[in-house]
Tab-separated table of N, CA and C in Angstrom:
chain	number	residue	atom	x	y	z
A	1	MET	N	5.046	-61.534	-0.885
A	1	MET	CA	4.266	-61.261	0.814
A	1	MET	C	4.562	-59.492	1.162
A	2	ALA	N	3.509	-59.221	1.018
A	2	ALA	CA	3.276	-57.550	1.425
A	2	ALA	C	3.361	-57.199	2.838
A	3	ILE	N	3.681	-56.528	2.727
A	3	ILE	CA	4.208	-55.175	4.077
A	3	ILE	C	3.427	-55.457	5.265
A	4	LYS	N	1.922	-55.299	4.603
A	4	LYS	CA	0.649	-55.562	5.056
A	4	LYS	C	-0.219	-57.109	5.693
A	5	ASP	N	0.630	-57.780	4.949
A	5	ASP	CA	-0.023	-58.943	5.324
A	5	ASP	C	0.719	-59.678	6.284
A	6	MET	N	2.359	-59.507	6.801
A	6	MET	CA	3.113	-59.718	7.598
A	6	MET	C	2.867	-60.052	9.078
A	7	TYR	N	1.529	-58.686	9.039
A	7	TYR	CA	1.207	-58.668	10.514
A	7	TYR	C	-0.250	-58.855	10.531
A	8	ASP	N	-0.867	-59.183	9.658
A	8	ASP	CA	-2.240	-59.757	9.213
A	8	ASP	C	-2.563	-61.139	10.892
A	9	GLY	N	-3.293	-60.694	11.390
A	9	GLY	CA	-3.882	-61.166	12.475
A	9	GLY	C	-3.107	-61.998	13.694
A	10	ALA	N	-2.114	-60.344	13.928
A	10	ALA	CA	-0.634	-60.083	15.191
A	10	ALA	C	-1.482	-60.064	16.033
A	11	LYS	N	-1.503	-60.532	17.605
A	11	LYS	CA	-1.906	-60.573	18.470
A	11	LYS	C	-1.263	-59.973	19.583
A	12	THR	N	-1.749	-59.455	20.866
A	12	THR	CA	-0.346	-59.145	21.525
A	12	THR	C	-1.232	-59.295	23.117
A	13	GLN	N	-0.537	-58.927	24.449
A	13	GLN	CA	-1.709	-58.962	26.235
A	13	GLN	C	-0.549	-58.412	26.415
A	14	VAL	N	-0.723	-57.471	27.760
A	14	VAL	CA	-0.223	-56.683	28.133
A	14	VAL	C	0.059	-57.577	29.708
A	15	MET	N	1.363	-57.131	30.039
A	15	MET	CA	1.588	-57.610	31.521
A	15	MET	C	1.243	-57.227	32.520
A	16	THR	N	0.569	-57.717	33.482
A	16	THR	CA	0.636	-56.575	34.409
A	16	THR	C	1.091	-56.904	35.837
A	17	VAL	N	1.008	-57.003	37.310
A	17	VAL	CA	1.770	-57.359	38.483
A	17	VAL	C	0.184	-58.246	38.959
A	18	GLU	N	-0.955	-57.134	38.671
A	18	GLU	CA	-2.544	-58.652	38.459
A	18	GLU	C	-2.258	-59.727	37.701
A	19	GLY	N	-1.003	-59.621	37.215
A	19	GLY	CA	-1.028	-61.313	35.909
A	19	GLY	C	-1.475	-60.681	34.761
A	20	ASP	N	-1.467	-61.387	33.717
A	20	ASP	CA	-1.740	-61.134	31.894
A	20	ASP	C	-3.110	-60.985	31.735
A	21	SER	N	-3.149	-60.163	30.285
A	21	SER	CA	-3.974	-59.864	30.463
A	21	SER	C	-4.777	-60.960	29.321
A	22	GLU	N	-5.757	-61.166	28.597
A	22	GLU	CA	-6.076	-62.252	27.680
A	22	GLU	C	-5.837	-61.039	26.135
A	23	TYR	N	-4.997	-62.137	25.343
A	23	TYR	CA	-4.542	-62.145	24.170
A	23	TYR	C	-5.740	-60.641	23.313
A	24	PHE	N	-5.207	-60.209	22.753
A	24	PHE	CA	-6.226	-59.031	21.743
A	24	PHE	C	-5.095	-58.714	20.106
A	25	LEU	N	-5.974	-58.719	19.550
A	25	LEU	CA	-5.715	-58.095	18.156
A	25	LEU	C	-4.998	-56.850	18.186
A	26	VAL	N	-4.121	-57.112	17.171
A	26	VAL	CA	-2.926	-55.475	17.522
A	26	VAL	C	-3.645	-55.137	15.306
A	27	VAL	N	-4.117	-53.788	15.637
A	27	VAL	CA	-4.576	-53.274	14.578
A	27	VAL	C	-4.295	-51.973	14.102
A	28	MET	N	-2.678	-52.444	13.261
A	28	MET	CA	-2.760	-51.619	12.863
A	28	MET	C	-1.571	-51.525	11.818
A	29	GLU	N	-0.495	-50.744	10.888
A	29	GLU	CA	-0.397	-51.051	9.599
A	29	GLU	C	1.083	-52.190	10.241
A	30	LEU	N	2.197	-51.189	10.668
A	30	LEU	CA	3.565	-51.569	11.557
A	30	LEU	C	3.750	-51.665	12.789
A	31	HIS	N	3.870	-53.067	13.415
A	31	HIS	CA	4.676	-52.419	14.447
A	31	HIS	C	5.312	-51.238	15.209
A	32	GLN	N	5.237	-49.687	15.928
A	32	GLN	CA	5.827	-49.766	16.794
A	32	GLN	C	6.846	-50.228	17.355
A	33	GLY	N	7.657	-49.311	17.038
A	33	GLY	CA	9.737	-49.700	17.422
A	33	GLY	C	10.041	-51.219	16.652
A	34	SER	N	8.978	-51.592	16.079
A	34	SER	CA	10.066	-52.624	15.147
A	34	SER	C	11.281	-51.998	14.291
A	35	ALA	N	12.220	-53.155	14.166
A	35	ALA	CA	13.583	-52.637	13.568
A	35	ALA	C	13.493	-52.417	12.050
A	36	LEU	N	12.319	-52.945	11.640
A	36	LEU	CA	11.970	-53.147	10.216
A	36	LEU	C	11.139	-52.008	9.818
A	37	SER	N	11.154	-50.790	10.824
A	37	SER	CA	10.191	-49.568	10.426
A	37	SER	C	11.165	-48.282	10.202
A	38	PRO	N	12.134	-47.936	10.546
A	38	PRO	CA	13.033	-47.016	10.512
A	38	PRO	C	13.576	-47.278	8.424
A	39	PHE	N	13.907	-48.817	8.239
A	39	PHE	CA	14.244	-49.129	6.592
A	39	PHE	C	12.963	-48.579	5.968
A	40	LEU	N	11.505	-49.172	6.845
A	40	LEU	CA	10.780	-48.943	5.587
A	40	LEU	C	10.129	-47.956	5.313
A	41	PHE	N	10.606	-47.073	5.568
A	41	PHE	CA	10.558	-45.475	5.799
A	41	PHE	C	10.919	-44.994	4.935
A	42	VAL	N	12.612	-44.978	5.309
A	42	VAL	CA	13.877	-44.419	4.591
A	42	VAL	C	13.850	-45.032	3.000
A	43	LEU	N	13.439	-46.566	2.627
A	43	LEU	CA	13.142	-47.247	1.000
A	43	LEU	C	11.703	-45.895	0.784
A	44	VAL	N	10.665	-45.742	1.490
A	44	VAL	CA	9.720	-45.340	1.228
A	44	VAL	C	9.782	-44.585	0.086
A	45	MET	N	10.248	-43.061	1.462
A	45	MET	CA	10.201	-42.591	1.079
A	45	MET	C	11.857	-41.610	-0.109
A	46	HIS	N	12.560	-42.854	-0.134
A	46	HIS	CA	13.635	-42.890	-1.328
A	46	HIS	C	12.630	-42.756	-2.924
A	47	VAL	N	11.787	-44.558	-2.606
A	47	VAL	CA	11.237	-44.601	-4.201
A	47	VAL	C	10.581	-43.146	-4.517
A	48	LEU	N	9.733	-42.353	-3.556
A	48	LEU	CA	8.072	-41.355	-3.274
A	48	LEU	C	9.527	-40.041	-3.936
A	49	THR	N	10.415	-39.627	-3.424
A	49	THR	CA	11.353	-38.973	-3.984
A	49	THR	C	11.947	-38.701	-4.149
A	50	TYR	N	12.613	-40.157	-5.268
A	50	TYR	CA	13.877	-40.387	-6.316
A	50	TYR	C	14.090	-38.931	-6.911
A	51	TYR	N	12.684	-38.910	-7.912
A	51	TYR	CA	12.899	-38.261	-9.059
A	51	TYR	C	12.922	-36.820	-8.957
A	52	ILE	N	13.373	-36.536	-7.171
A	52	ILE	CA	13.405	-34.372	-6.584
A	52	ILE	C	14.738	-34.721	-6.200
A	53	GLN	N	15.052	-35.407	-5.597
A	53	GLN	CA	16.737	-35.891	-5.407
A	53	GLN	C	17.443	-35.332	-5.492
A	54	GLY	N	18.528	-34.673	-5.090
A	54	GLY	CA	19.988	-34.266	-5.821
A	54	GLY	C	21.044	-34.577	-5.311
A	55	GLU	N	21.979	-34.777	-5.713
A	55	GLU	CA	23.164	-35.278	-5.194
A	55	GLU	C	23.828	-35.025	-4.052
A	56	VAL	N	24.701	-36.329	-3.901
A	56	VAL	CA	25.298	-36.217	-1.701
A	56	VAL	C	26.645	-35.073	-2.363
A	57	PRO	N	26.606	-34.205	-0.645
A	57	PRO	CA	25.392	-33.779	-0.142
A	57	PRO	C	24.833	-32.774	0.377
A	58	TRP	N	23.716	-32.480	-1.582
A	58	TRP	CA	22.820	-31.464	-1.107
A	58	TRP	C	21.744	-31.940	-1.034
A	59	CYS	N	21.902	-33.185	-0.784
A	59	CYS	CA	20.455	-33.559	-0.381
A	59	CYS	C	20.511	-34.624	-0.347
A	60	MET	N	20.340	-35.202	1.135
A	60	MET	CA	20.829	-36.727	2.382
A	60	MET	C	19.353	-36.627	3.166
A	61	LEU	N	18.791	-38.109	2.663
A	61	LEU	CA	17.744	-38.547	3.099
A	61	LEU	C	18.355	-39.207	4.803
A	62	PHE	N	17.954	-39.596	5.832
A	62	PHE	CA	17.967	-40.029	6.977
A	62	PHE	C	16.652	-40.195	7.369
A	63	THR	N	16.078	-41.606	8.557
A	63	THR	CA	15.304	-41.849	9.321
A	63	THR	C	13.899	-40.967	9.005
A	64	ASP	N	14.469	-39.860	9.492
A	64	ASP	CA	12.735	-39.196	9.471
A	64	ASP	C	13.288	-37.954	9.047
A	65	ASP	N	14.561	-37.546	8.732
A	65	ASP	CA	15.198	-36.751	8.323
A	65	ASP	C	15.269	-36.007	7.390
A	66	ILE	N	15.004	-34.736	6.277
A	66	ILE	CA	15.772	-34.627	5.141
A	66	ILE	C	16.536	-33.041	5.384
A	67	VAL	N	18.157	-33.475	5.098
A	67	VAL	CA	18.927	-32.274	4.787
A	67	VAL	C	18.874	-32.287	3.269
A	68	LEU	N	19.116	-30.973	2.856
A	68	LEU	CA	18.628	-29.640	2.178
A	68	LEU	C	19.598	-28.779	1.192
A	69	ILE	N	21.149	-28.951	1.108
A	69	ILE	CA	21.662	-28.072	1.007
A	69	ILE	C	21.877	-26.935	-0.069
A	70	ASP	N	21.932	-25.662	0.018
A	70	ASP	CA	22.588	-24.913	-1.082
A	70	ASP	C	23.333	-23.561	-0.624
A	71	GLU	N	23.687	-23.194	-1.633
A	71	GLU	CA	25.079	-22.277	-1.491
A	71	GLU	C	24.125	-20.650	-1.208
A	72	MET	N	22.677	-20.689	-1.117
A	72	MET	CA	22.073	-19.121	-0.763
A	72	MET	C	20.048	-19.649	-0.748
A	73	ARG	N	20.173	-19.157	0.534
A	73	ARG	CA	18.874	-19.392	1.245
A	73	ARG	C	17.920	-19.297	0.279
A	74	ALA	N	17.260	-18.374	-0.547
A	74	ALA	CA	16.762	-18.517	-1.719
A	74	ALA	C	16.851	-19.968	-2.484
A	75	GLY	N	17.737	-20.811	-2.833
A	75	GLY	CA	18.229	-22.259	-2.651
A	75	GLY	C	17.735	-22.941	-1.609
A	76	VAL	N	17.715	-22.811	-0.857
A	76	VAL	CA	16.924	-23.635	-0.177
A	76	VAL	C	15.358	-23.517	-0.275
A	77	ASN	N	14.951	-22.344	-0.196
A	77	ASN	CA	12.985	-22.047	-0.476
A	77	ASN	C	12.980	-23.200	-1.548
A	78	GLU	N	13.621	-22.700	-2.965
A	78	GLU	CA	13.294	-23.407	-3.757
A	78	GLU	C	12.704	-24.872	-3.440
A	79	ARG	N	14.423	-26.185	-2.829
A	79	ARG	CA	14.162	-27.387	-2.729
A	79	ARG	C	13.200	-27.761	-1.667
A	80	LEU	N	13.005	-26.507	-0.351
A	80	LEU	CA	12.588	-27.269	-0.312
A	80	LEU	C	10.904	-26.887	-0.128
A	81	GLU	N	10.587	-26.323	-0.608
A	81	GLU	CA	9.277	-26.068	-2.011
A	81	GLU	C	8.877	-27.229	-2.962
A	82	VAL	N	10.155	-27.540	-3.606
A	82	VAL	CA	9.749	-29.093	-4.082
A	82	VAL	C	9.151	-29.947	-3.344
A	83	TRP	N	10.819	-30.416	-2.151
A	83	TRP	CA	10.283	-31.825	-1.540
A	83	TRP	C	8.695	-31.639	-1.236
A	84	ARG	N	8.500	-30.043	-0.706
A	84	ARG	CA	7.205	-29.720	0.321
A	84	ARG	C	5.746	-30.574	-0.338
A	85	GLN	N	6.209	-30.176	-1.901
A	85	GLN	CA	4.723	-30.739	-2.844
A	85	GLN	C	5.041	-32.019	-3.228
A	86	ALA	N	5.957	-32.563	-3.243
A	86	ALA	CA	6.598	-33.230	-3.412
A	86	ALA	C	5.920	-34.353	-2.996
A	87	LEU	N	6.311	-34.424	-1.385
A	87	LEU	CA	5.758	-35.051	-0.463
A	87	LEU	C	3.706	-35.121	0.169
A	88	GLU	N	3.418	-33.596	-0.011
A	88	GLU	CA	1.876	-33.937	0.224
A	88	GLU	C	1.585	-34.187	-0.538
A	89	SER	N	1.895	-34.244	-1.712
A	89	SER	CA	1.228	-35.200	-3.090
A	89	SER	C	1.025	-36.394	-2.669
A	90	LYS	N	2.120	-37.195	-1.975
A	90	LYS	CA	1.680	-38.343	-1.694
A	90	LYS	C	1.347	-38.580	-0.229
A	91	GLY	N	0.831	-37.765	0.460
A	91	GLY	CA	-0.254	-38.009	1.487
A	91	GLY	C	0.732	-37.602	2.888
A	92	PHE	N	2.471	-37.239	3.302
A	92	PHE	CA	3.176	-37.376	3.261
A	92	PHE	C	3.214	-35.652	3.750
A	93	LYS	N	3.639	-35.126	5.616
A	93	LYS	CA	3.699	-33.303	5.630
A	93	LYS	C	4.824	-32.947	6.509
A	94	VAL	N	5.096	-32.071	5.913
A	94	VAL	CA	7.077	-31.420	6.479
A	94	VAL	C	6.060	-30.686	8.118
A	95	SER	N	6.523	-31.655	9.215
A	95	SER	CA	6.916	-30.560	10.345
A	95	SER	C	6.531	-29.118	10.331
A	96	ARG	N	5.785	-28.288	10.557
A	96	ARG	CA	6.217	-27.070	10.503
A	96	ARG	C	6.005	-26.760	11.904
A	97	THR	N	6.084	-27.737	12.773
A	97	THR	CA	7.233	-27.108	14.619
A	97	THR	C	8.659	-27.842	14.704
A	98	LYS	N	9.113	-28.463	13.854
A	98	LYS	CA	9.876	-29.031	13.893
A	98	LYS	C	11.486	-28.516	13.029
A	99	ILE	N	10.854	-28.153	11.679
A	99	ILE	CA	11.671	-27.593	10.813
A	99	ILE	C	12.673	-26.837	11.524
A	100	LYS	N	14.166	-26.980	10.653
A	100	LYS	CA	14.933	-25.339	10.944
A	100	LYS	C	16.346	-25.383	10.417
A	101	TYR	N	16.682	-24.783	10.719
A	101	TYR	CA	18.347	-24.308	9.597
A	101	TYR	C	18.957	-23.832	10.236
A	102	LEU	N	19.837	-24.190	9.583
A	102	LEU	CA	21.346	-24.157	10.535
A	102	LEU	C	22.434	-23.228	8.830
A	103	GLU	N	22.307	-22.383	9.364
A	103	GLU	CA	23.733	-21.738	7.952
A	103	GLU	C	25.179	-21.685	8.804
A	104	CYS	N	26.143	-22.145	7.258
A	104	CYS	CA	26.971	-22.736	7.619
A	104	CYS	C	27.818	-21.556	6.596
A	105	LYS	N	28.612	-20.658	7.060
A	105	LYS	CA	29.007	-19.767	5.936
A	105	LYS	C	31.047	-20.236	6.136
A	106	LEU	N	30.970	-20.997	5.158
A	106	LEU	CA	32.077	-21.201	4.399
A	106	LEU	C	33.202	-20.212	3.396
A	107	SER	N	32.826	-19.031	3.424
A	107	SER	CA	33.276	-18.408	2.801
A	107	SER	C	33.427	-16.920	2.612
A	108	ALA	N	34.294	-15.971	2.971
A	108	ALA	CA	33.898	-14.734	3.532
A	108	ALA	C	32.553	-14.001	2.986
A	109	GLU	N	32.065	-14.386	1.561
A	109	GLU	CA	30.827	-13.581	0.619
A	109	GLU	C	30.239	-13.024	1.591
A	110	PRO	N	29.479	-12.004	1.709
A	110	PRO	CA	28.333	-12.078	2.325
A	110	PRO	C	26.884	-12.292	1.892
A	111	ARG	N	26.223	-12.619	2.628
A	111	ARG	CA	25.018	-13.641	2.250
A	111	ARG	C	23.646	-12.268	2.393
A	112	GLU	N	22.853	-13.028	2.264
A	112	GLU	CA	21.714	-12.455	1.073
A	112	GLU	C	20.830	-11.299	2.525
A	113	ALA	N	21.266	-10.445	2.561
A	113	ALA	CA	20.549	-9.162	3.712
A	113	ALA	C	18.622	-9.237	3.175
A	114	GLY	N	18.405	-9.568	4.660
A	114	GLY	CA	16.169	-10.036	4.555
A	114	GLY	C	16.214	-11.215	4.127
A	115	MET	N	16.830	-11.859	3.773
A	115	MET	CA	15.925	-13.181	3.192
A	115	MET	C	15.909	-14.158	4.390
A	116	ASP	N	14.782	-14.745	4.244
A	116	ASP	CA	14.472	-15.802	5.072
A	116	ASP	C	14.473	-17.015	4.489
A	117	VAL	N	14.562	-18.506	5.351
A	117	VAL	CA	14.474	-19.496	5.222
A	117	VAL	C	12.863	-20.240	5.350
A	118	ARG	N	12.105	-20.357	4.732
A	118	ARG	CA	10.325	-20.301	4.780
A	118	ARG	C	9.943	-21.658	3.912
A	119	LEU	N	8.992	-22.089	4.730
A	119	LEU	CA	8.093	-23.498	4.063
A	119	LEU	C	6.589	-22.494	4.112
A	120	GLU	N	6.369	-22.507	2.468
A	120	GLU	CA	5.331	-21.607	1.963
A	120	GLU	C	5.247	-19.793	2.712
A	121	SER	N	4.419	-20.066	4.115
A	121	SER	CA	4.186	-18.164	4.290
A	121	SER	C	5.290	-18.674	5.327
A	122	GLN	N	5.368	-19.509	6.036
A	122	GLN	CA	6.064	-19.552	7.503
A	122	GLN	C	7.617	-19.291	7.236
A	123	VAL	N	7.859	-18.664	8.399
A	123	VAL	CA	9.502	-18.699	8.478
A	123	VAL	C	9.951	-19.271	9.254
A	124	ILE	N	10.725	-19.827	8.813
A	124	ILE	CA	11.664	-21.458	9.579
A	124	ILE	C	12.283	-20.560	10.161
A	125	PRO	N	12.699	-21.385	11.645
A	125	PRO	CA	13.384	-20.852	12.593
A	125	PRO	C	14.983	-21.142	12.652
A	126	LYS	N	15.851	-20.369	12.827
A	126	LYS	CA	17.733	-20.114	12.890
A	126	LYS	C	18.238	-21.238	13.283
A	127	ARG	N	18.933	-22.689	13.126
A	127	ARG	CA	19.033	-23.062	14.071
A	127	ARG	C	20.348	-22.349	14.829
A	128	GLY	N	20.616	-22.173	16.110
A	128	GLY	CA	22.090	-21.462	16.640
A	128	GLY	C	22.883	-22.224	16.236
A	129	SER	N	23.433	-24.057	16.205
A	129	SER	CA	24.599	-24.302	15.457
A	129	SER	C	24.430	-25.703	16.269
A	130	SER	N	25.412	-25.747	14.751
A	130	SER	CA	25.944	-27.686	15.664
A	130	SER	C	27.569	-28.018	15.210
A	131	SER	N	28.148	-28.436	16.929
A	131	SER	CA	29.191	-28.599	16.670
A	131	SER	C	29.806	-29.199	15.695
A	132	THR	N	29.118	-31.030	15.184
A	132	THR	CA	30.465	-31.244	14.440
A	132	THR	C	30.080	-30.281	12.875
A	133	LEU	N	29.071	-29.569	12.426
A	133	LEU	CA	28.574	-28.507	11.233
A	133	LEU	C	30.398	-27.978	11.785
A	134	SER	N	29.987	-27.195	12.471
A	134	SER	CA	31.040	-26.084	13.170
A	134	SER	C	32.501	-26.476	12.917
A	135	ARG	N	32.950	-28.106	13.440
A	135	ARG	CA	34.230	-28.317	13.139
A	135	ARG	C	34.302	-28.514	11.759
A	136	LEU	N	32.978	-28.960	10.679
A	136	LEU	CA	33.867	-29.230	9.546
A	136	LEU	C	34.055	-28.401	8.811
A	137	SER	N	33.424	-26.973	8.921
A	137	SER	CA	33.356	-25.632	8.518
A	137	SER	C	34.848	-25.343	8.806
A	138	LYS	N	35.595	-25.546	10.553
A	138	LYS	CA	37.040	-24.995	10.184
A	138	LYS	C	37.631	-26.185	9.800
A	139	LYS	N	37.983	-27.077	9.404
A	139	LYS	CA	38.426	-28.190	9.035
A	139	LYS	C	38.557	-27.495	7.065
A	140	ILE	N	37.272	-27.379	6.991
A	140	ILE	CA	37.399	-27.385	5.464
A	140	ILE	C	38.491	-25.890	5.014
A	141	ASP	N	37.712	-25.042	6.904
A	141	ASP	CA	38.799	-23.700	6.133
A	141	ASP	C	39.935	-23.828	6.373
A	142	GLU	N	40.934	-24.659	7.374
A	142	GLU	CA	42.464	-25.078	7.655
A	142	GLU	C	42.485	-25.757	6.348
A	143	ASP	N	41.797	-26.611	5.675
A	143	ASP	CA	42.460	-27.295	4.630
A	143	ASP	C	42.708	-26.462	3.366
A	144	VAL	N	41.744	-25.612	3.246
A	144	VAL	CA	41.971	-24.592	1.631
A	144	VAL	C	42.935	-23.571	2.684
A	145	THR	N	42.709	-22.904	3.654
A	145	THR	CA	43.772	-22.798	3.383
A	145	THR	C	45.441	-22.403	3.420
A	146	HIS	N	45.723	-23.644	3.859
A	146	HIS	CA	47.012	-24.827	3.717
A	146	HIS	C	47.022	-25.199	1.884
A	147	ARG	N	45.734	-25.606	1.057
A	147	ARG	CA	46.563	-25.357	-0.273
A	147	ARG	C	46.815	-24.303	-0.946
A	148	ILE	N	46.489	-23.005	-0.546
A	148	ILE	CA	46.316	-21.627	-1.328
A	148	ILE	C	48.184	-21.025	-0.481
A	149	GLU	N	48.364	-21.690	0.473
A	149	GLU	CA	50.149	-21.795	0.952
A	149	GLU	C	50.889	-22.302	0.200
A	150	MET	N	50.384	-23.383	-0.183
A	150	MET	CA	51.083	-24.548	-0.563
A	150	MET	C	51.405	-24.662	-1.883
A	151	GLY	N	50.370	-24.045	-2.024
A	151	GLY	CA	50.275	-23.732	-3.864
A	151	GLY	C	51.406	-22.648	-4.419
A	152	TRP	N	51.436	-21.147	-3.181
A	152	TRP	CA	51.738	-20.165	-3.231
A	152	TRP	C	53.265	-20.764	-3.452
A	153	ILE	N	53.292	-21.803	-2.719
A	153	ILE	CA	55.471	-22.281	-2.202
A	153	ILE	C	56.031	-22.620	-3.124
A	154	LYS	N	55.505	-23.502	-3.819
A	154	LYS	CA	56.081	-24.101	-4.951
A	154	LYS	C	55.884	-23.417	-6.118
């Protein structure tokens, strides 16, 4: 049975203080708020983008979010362009208003000066911080420092 067939002929009514309306056909492909919606979206996204997905944690799919990770902004730009082309070739669009990037400095190496994260010609705004990623970054730094110290002791 196709997903579309599941909802063919679906009817609903509106309940008000004046009473219930007459039943009417619901004309949509998938009910909004359906428990299946996020699962089906991720399933379709996985199949459509399987050939461009990287390994975790460099590329992760969440319900309607994609996390692309790279060590350099140029790498993020390249990955983002590949995803944009792949999604738009299938009729999807990358939101130009919601997209943001987060920079996590996990090493003392300097970052690329003057390099922006871009989606085509649009500069992507930098997100201030993420408390989860900040804690993770601090924990990684602590673990690396501890392992180096233990190595010197041995």
